Short mmCIF file of C-alpha atoms and ligand atoms in Angstrom, two decimals:
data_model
loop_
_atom_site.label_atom_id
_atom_site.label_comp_id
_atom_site.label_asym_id
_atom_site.label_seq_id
_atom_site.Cartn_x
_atom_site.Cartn_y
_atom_site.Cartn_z
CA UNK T 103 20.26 -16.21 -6.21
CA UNK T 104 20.14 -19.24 -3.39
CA UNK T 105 24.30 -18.94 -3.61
CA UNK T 106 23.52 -15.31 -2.87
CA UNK T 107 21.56 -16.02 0.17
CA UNK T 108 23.95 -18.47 1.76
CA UNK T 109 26.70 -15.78 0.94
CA UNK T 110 24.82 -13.09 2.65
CA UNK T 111 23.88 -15.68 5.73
CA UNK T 112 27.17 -16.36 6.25
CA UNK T 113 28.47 -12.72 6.25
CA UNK T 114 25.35 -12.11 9.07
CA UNK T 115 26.22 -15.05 11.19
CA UNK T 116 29.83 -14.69 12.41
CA UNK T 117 29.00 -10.83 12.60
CA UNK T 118 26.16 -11.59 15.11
CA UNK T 119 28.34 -13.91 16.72
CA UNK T 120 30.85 -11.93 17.01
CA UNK T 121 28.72 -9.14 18.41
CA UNK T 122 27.15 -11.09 20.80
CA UNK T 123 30.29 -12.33 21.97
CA UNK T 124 31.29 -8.65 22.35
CA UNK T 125 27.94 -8.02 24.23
CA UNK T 126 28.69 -10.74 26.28
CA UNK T 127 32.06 -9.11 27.24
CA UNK T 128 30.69 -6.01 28.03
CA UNK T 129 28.32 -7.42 29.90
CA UNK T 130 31.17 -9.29 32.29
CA UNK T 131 32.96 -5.88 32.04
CA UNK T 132 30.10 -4.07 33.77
CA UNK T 133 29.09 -6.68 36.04
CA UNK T 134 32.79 -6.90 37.33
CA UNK T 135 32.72 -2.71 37.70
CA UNK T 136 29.89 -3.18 39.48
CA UNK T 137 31.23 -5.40 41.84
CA UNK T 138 34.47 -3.39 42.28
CA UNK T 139 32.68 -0.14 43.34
CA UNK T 140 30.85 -1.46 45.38
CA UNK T 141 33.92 -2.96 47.24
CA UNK T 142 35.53 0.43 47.26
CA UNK T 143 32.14 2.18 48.82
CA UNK T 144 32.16 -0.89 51.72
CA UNK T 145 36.16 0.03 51.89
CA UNK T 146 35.49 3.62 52.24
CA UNK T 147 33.11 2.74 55.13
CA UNK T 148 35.57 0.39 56.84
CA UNK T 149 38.35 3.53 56.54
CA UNK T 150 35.73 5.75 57.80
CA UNK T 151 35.35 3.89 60.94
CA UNK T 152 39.05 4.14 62.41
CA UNK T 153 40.04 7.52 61.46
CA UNK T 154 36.69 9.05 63.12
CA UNK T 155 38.30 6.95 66.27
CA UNK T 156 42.04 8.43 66.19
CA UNK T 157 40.34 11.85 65.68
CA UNK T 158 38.29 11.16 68.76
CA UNK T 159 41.26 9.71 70.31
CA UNK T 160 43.60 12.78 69.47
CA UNK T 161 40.97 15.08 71.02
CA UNK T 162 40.34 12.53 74.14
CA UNK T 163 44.36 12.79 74.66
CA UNK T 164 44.84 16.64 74.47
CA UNK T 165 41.99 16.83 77.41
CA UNK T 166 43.53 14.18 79.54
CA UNK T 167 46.96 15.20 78.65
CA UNK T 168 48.07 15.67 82.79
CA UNK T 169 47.60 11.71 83.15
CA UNK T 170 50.28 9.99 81.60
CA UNK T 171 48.32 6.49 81.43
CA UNK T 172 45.47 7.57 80.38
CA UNK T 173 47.78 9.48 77.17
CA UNK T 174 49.38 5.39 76.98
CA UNK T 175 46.28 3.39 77.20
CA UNK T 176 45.06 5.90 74.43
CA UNK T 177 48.17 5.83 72.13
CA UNK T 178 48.20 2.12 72.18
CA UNK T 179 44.30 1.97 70.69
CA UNK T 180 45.23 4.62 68.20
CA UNK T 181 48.09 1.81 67.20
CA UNK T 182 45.61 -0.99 66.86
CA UNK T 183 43.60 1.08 65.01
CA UNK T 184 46.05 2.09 62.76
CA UNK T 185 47.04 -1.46 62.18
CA UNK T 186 43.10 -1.99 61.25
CA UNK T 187 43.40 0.69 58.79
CA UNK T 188 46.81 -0.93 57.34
CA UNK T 189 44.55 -3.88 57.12
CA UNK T 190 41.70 -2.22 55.38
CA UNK T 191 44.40 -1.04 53.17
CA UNK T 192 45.82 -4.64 52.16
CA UNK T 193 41.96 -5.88 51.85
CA UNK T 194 41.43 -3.16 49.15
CA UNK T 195 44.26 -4.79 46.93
CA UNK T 196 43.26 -8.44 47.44
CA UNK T 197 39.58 -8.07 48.07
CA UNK T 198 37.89 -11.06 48.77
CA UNK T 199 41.11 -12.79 50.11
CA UNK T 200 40.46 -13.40 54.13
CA UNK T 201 43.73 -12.34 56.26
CA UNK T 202 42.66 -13.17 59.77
CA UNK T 203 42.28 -16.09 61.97
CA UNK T 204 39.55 -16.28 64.23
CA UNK T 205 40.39 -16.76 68.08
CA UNK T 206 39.07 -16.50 71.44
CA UNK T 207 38.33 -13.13 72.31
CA UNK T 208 36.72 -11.24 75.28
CA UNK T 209 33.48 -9.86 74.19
CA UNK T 210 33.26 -7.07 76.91
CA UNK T 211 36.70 -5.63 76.15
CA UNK T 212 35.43 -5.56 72.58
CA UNK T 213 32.41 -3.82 73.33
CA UNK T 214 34.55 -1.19 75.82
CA UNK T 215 37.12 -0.88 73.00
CA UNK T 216 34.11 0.42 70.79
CA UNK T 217 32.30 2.44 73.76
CA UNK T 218 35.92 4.37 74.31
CA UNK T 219 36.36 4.86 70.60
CA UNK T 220 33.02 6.60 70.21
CA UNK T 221 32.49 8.28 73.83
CA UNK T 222 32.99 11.75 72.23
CA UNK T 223 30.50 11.10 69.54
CA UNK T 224 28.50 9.63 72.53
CA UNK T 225 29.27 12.50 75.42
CA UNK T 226 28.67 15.13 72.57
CA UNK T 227 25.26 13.80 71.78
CA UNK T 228 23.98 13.64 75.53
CA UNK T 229 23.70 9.98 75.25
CA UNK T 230 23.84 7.82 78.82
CA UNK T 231 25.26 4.33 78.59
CA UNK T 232 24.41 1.10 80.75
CA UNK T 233 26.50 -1.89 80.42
CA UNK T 234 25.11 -5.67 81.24
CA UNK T 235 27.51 -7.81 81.24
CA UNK T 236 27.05 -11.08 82.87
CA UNK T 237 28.99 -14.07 83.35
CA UNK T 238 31.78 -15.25 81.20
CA UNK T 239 32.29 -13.65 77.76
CA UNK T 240 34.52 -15.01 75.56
CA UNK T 241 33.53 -16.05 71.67
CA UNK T 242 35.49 -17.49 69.09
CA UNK T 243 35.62 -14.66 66.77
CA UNK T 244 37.24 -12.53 63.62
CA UNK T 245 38.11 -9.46 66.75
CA UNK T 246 38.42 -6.85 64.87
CA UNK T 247 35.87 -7.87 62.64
CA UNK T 248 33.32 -7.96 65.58
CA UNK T 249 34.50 -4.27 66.82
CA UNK T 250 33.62 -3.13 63.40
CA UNK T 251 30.47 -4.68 64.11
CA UNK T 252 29.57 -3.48 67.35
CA UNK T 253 31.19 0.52 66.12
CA UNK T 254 28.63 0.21 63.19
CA UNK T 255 25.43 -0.49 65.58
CA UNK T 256 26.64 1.99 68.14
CA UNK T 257 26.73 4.79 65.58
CA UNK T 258 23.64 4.28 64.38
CA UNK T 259 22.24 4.15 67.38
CA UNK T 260 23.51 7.28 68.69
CA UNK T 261 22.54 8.84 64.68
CA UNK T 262 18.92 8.22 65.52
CA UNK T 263 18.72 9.09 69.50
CA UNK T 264 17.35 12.63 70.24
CA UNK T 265 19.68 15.06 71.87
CA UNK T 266 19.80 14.43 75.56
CA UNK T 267 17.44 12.02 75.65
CA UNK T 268 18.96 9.05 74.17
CA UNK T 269 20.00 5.76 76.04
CA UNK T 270 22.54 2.64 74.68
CA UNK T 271 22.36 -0.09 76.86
CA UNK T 272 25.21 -2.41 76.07
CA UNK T 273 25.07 -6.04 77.13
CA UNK T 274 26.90 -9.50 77.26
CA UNK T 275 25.61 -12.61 78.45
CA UNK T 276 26.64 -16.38 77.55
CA UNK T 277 23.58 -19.02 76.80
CA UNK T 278 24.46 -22.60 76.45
CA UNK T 279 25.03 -22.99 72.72
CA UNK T 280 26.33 -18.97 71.89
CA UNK T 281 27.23 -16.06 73.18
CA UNK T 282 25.15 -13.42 72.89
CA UNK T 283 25.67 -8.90 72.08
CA UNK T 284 22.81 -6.57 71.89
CA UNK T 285 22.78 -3.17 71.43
CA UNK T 286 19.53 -1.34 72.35
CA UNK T 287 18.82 2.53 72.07
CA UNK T 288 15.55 4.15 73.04
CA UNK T 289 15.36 6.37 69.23
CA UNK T 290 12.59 6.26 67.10
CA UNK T 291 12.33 2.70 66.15
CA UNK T 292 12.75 1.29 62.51
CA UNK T 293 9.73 1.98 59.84
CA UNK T 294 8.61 -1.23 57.91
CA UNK T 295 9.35 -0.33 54.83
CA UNK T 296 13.19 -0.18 55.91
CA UNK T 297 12.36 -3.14 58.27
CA UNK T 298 11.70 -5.75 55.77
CA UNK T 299 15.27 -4.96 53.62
CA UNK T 300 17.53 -3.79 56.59
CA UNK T 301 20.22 -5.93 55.42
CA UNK T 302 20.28 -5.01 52.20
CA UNK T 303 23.54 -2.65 50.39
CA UNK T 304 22.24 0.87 49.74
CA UNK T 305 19.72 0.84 52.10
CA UNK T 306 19.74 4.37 54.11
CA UNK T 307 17.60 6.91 55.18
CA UNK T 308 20.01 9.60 56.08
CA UNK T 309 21.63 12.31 53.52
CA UNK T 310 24.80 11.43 53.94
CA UNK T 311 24.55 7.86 54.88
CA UNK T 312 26.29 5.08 52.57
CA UNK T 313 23.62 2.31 53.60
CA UNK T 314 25.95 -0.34 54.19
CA UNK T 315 27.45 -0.57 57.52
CA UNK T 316 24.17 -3.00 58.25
CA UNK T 317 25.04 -4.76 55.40
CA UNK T 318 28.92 -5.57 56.38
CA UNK T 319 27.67 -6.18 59.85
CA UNK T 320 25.48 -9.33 58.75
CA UNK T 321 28.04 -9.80 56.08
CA UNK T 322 30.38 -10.19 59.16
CA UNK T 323 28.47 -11.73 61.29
CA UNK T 324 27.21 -14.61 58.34
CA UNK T 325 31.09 -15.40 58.34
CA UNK T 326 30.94 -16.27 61.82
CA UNK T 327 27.83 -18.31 60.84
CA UNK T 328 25.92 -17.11 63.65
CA UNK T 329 23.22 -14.47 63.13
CA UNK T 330 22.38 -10.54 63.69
CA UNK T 331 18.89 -10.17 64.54
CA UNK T 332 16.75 -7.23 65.25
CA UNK T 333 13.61 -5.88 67.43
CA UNK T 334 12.24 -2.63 66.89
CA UNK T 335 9.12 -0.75 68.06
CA UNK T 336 7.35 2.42 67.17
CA UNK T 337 4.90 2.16 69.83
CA UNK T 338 4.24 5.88 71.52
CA UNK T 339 6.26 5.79 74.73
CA UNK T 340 8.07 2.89 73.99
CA UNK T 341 10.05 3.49 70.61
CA UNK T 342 13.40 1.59 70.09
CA UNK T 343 15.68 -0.76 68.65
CA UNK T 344 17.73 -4.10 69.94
CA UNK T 345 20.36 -5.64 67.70
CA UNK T 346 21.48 -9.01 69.18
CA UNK T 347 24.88 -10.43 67.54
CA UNK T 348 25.07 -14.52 68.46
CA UNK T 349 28.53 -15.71 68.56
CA UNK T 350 30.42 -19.09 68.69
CA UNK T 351 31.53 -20.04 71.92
CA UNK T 352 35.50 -19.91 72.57
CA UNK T 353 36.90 -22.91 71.77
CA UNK T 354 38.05 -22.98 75.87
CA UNK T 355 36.11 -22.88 78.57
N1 ADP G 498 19.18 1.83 65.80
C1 ADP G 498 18.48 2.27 64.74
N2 ADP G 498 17.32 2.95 64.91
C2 ADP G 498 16.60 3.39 63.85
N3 ADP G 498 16.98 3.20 62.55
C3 ADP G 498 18.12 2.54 62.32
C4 ADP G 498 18.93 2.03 63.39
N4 ADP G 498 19.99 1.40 62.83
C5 ADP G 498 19.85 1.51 61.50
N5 ADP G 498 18.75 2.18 61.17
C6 ADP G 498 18.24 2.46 59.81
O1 ADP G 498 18.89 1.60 58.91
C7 ADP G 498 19.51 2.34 57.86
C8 ADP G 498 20.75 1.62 57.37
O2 ADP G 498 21.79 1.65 58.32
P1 ADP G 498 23.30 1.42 57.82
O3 ADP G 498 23.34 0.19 56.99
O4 ADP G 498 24.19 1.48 59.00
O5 ADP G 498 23.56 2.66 56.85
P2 ADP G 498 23.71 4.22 57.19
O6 ADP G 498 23.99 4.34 58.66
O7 ADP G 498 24.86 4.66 56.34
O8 ADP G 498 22.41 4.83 56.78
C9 ADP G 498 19.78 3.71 58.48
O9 ADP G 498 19.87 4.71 57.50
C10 ADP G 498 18.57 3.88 59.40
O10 ADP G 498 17.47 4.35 58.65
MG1 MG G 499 25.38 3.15 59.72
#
């Protein structure tokens, strides 16, 4: 009878063992799954981002076709953004492996690379843009990294500014220890209960928005080790958002 207890224990023990194990497995499995989609949904965005600027690009080009410079200057950022989208490409087989260097880099013609890849999204919605840029500009940055940046805050900006009434005010100043971005629109202003998680993957109030562009950004932006910050106000008559970006000073002055 005992004999036939110890008998039956030890047929349950490896079994639960070895289902736990299995459990355990699965478990891995789904976690890794997890992680891989939502890689592919943050590559999807980054692909996004370039091909909506060649297709602006291509339609910039057919209007300013009689001005042979203005066709160059355009063809050569529809190369560098092909390149970016090669790159996207790579990151999507090596994920997590980093493939740029950081260098210094001129944070106004970033910030007028990502103005002239979204002025038709910009012109079409009515939207006027200042620019304040003062006194040197360079950071030590990922580039392209940053432009992705500085395209994701721009677009949402000009998502959530009313037709003909919206304003971006772009600017660029240097402080002693960083240089500093922000992006401001005059649209609705953020409600608290997106406030409070506005970093976070998923996080999106529009029907067809993936709710992670916000996410890269500070993803981006916590590689740099510098910080994206935020203001935003729903006050009647004085609704609207400012995104600053710090960056690391160029390594020369
Ligand atoms: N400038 C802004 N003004 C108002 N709301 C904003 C602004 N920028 C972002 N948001 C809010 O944050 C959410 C998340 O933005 P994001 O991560 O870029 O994802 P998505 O644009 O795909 O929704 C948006 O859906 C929007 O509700
Ligand atoms: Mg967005």
């Amino acid at each position: 009878m005992g004999l036939g207890i110890v008998n039956l224990m030890e047929n349950i023990v490896p079994s639960l063992e070895e289902r736990l194990d299995k459990a355990e497995k699965a478990l891995e499995r789904s976690e890794r799954m997890a992680v891989a989609s939502r890689y592919a949904s943050a590559i999807m965005h980054e692909v996004n981002n370039p091909l909506e600027a060649i297709t602006n690009l291509i339609y910039l080009t057919k209007l300013e076709r009689h001005d042979p410079q203005q066709v160059l200057d355009n063809m050569t950022v529809v190369e560098e953004q092909l390149k970016s989208l090669g790159k996207v490409t790579s990151k999507a087989l090596t994920f997590h492996r980093e493939q740029s260097e950081a260098k210094d880099h001129d944070l106004v013609e970033i910030a007028e690379t990502a103005l002239k890849l979204h002025s038709d999204r910009l012109s079409r919605h009515g939207i006027s843009v200042t620019r304040r840029y003062r006194g040197p500009a360079m950071a030590f940055v990922f580039g392209s990294e940053i432009l992705q940046v500085v395209s994701n805050l721009l677009l949402n900006a000009a998502e959530v500014l009313e037709r003909g009434q919206g304003r971006i005010c772009v600017s660029v100043k240097s402080c002693p220890n960083s240089m500093h971005m922000t992006i401001t629109d005059n649209g609705p202003g953020i409600p608290d209960r997106f406030a409070t998680r506005l970093f976070e993957p998923y996080l999106t109030s529009k029907v067809s928005g993936t709710g992670l562009g916000l996410w890269l950004s500070s993803r981006i932006i916590e590689k740099h080790r510098d910080t994206l910050r935020f203001r935003t106000s729903r006050r009647e008559g004085k609704t609207g958002t400012t995104f600053r970006i710090s960056l690391p000073l160029a390594t020369k002055a």
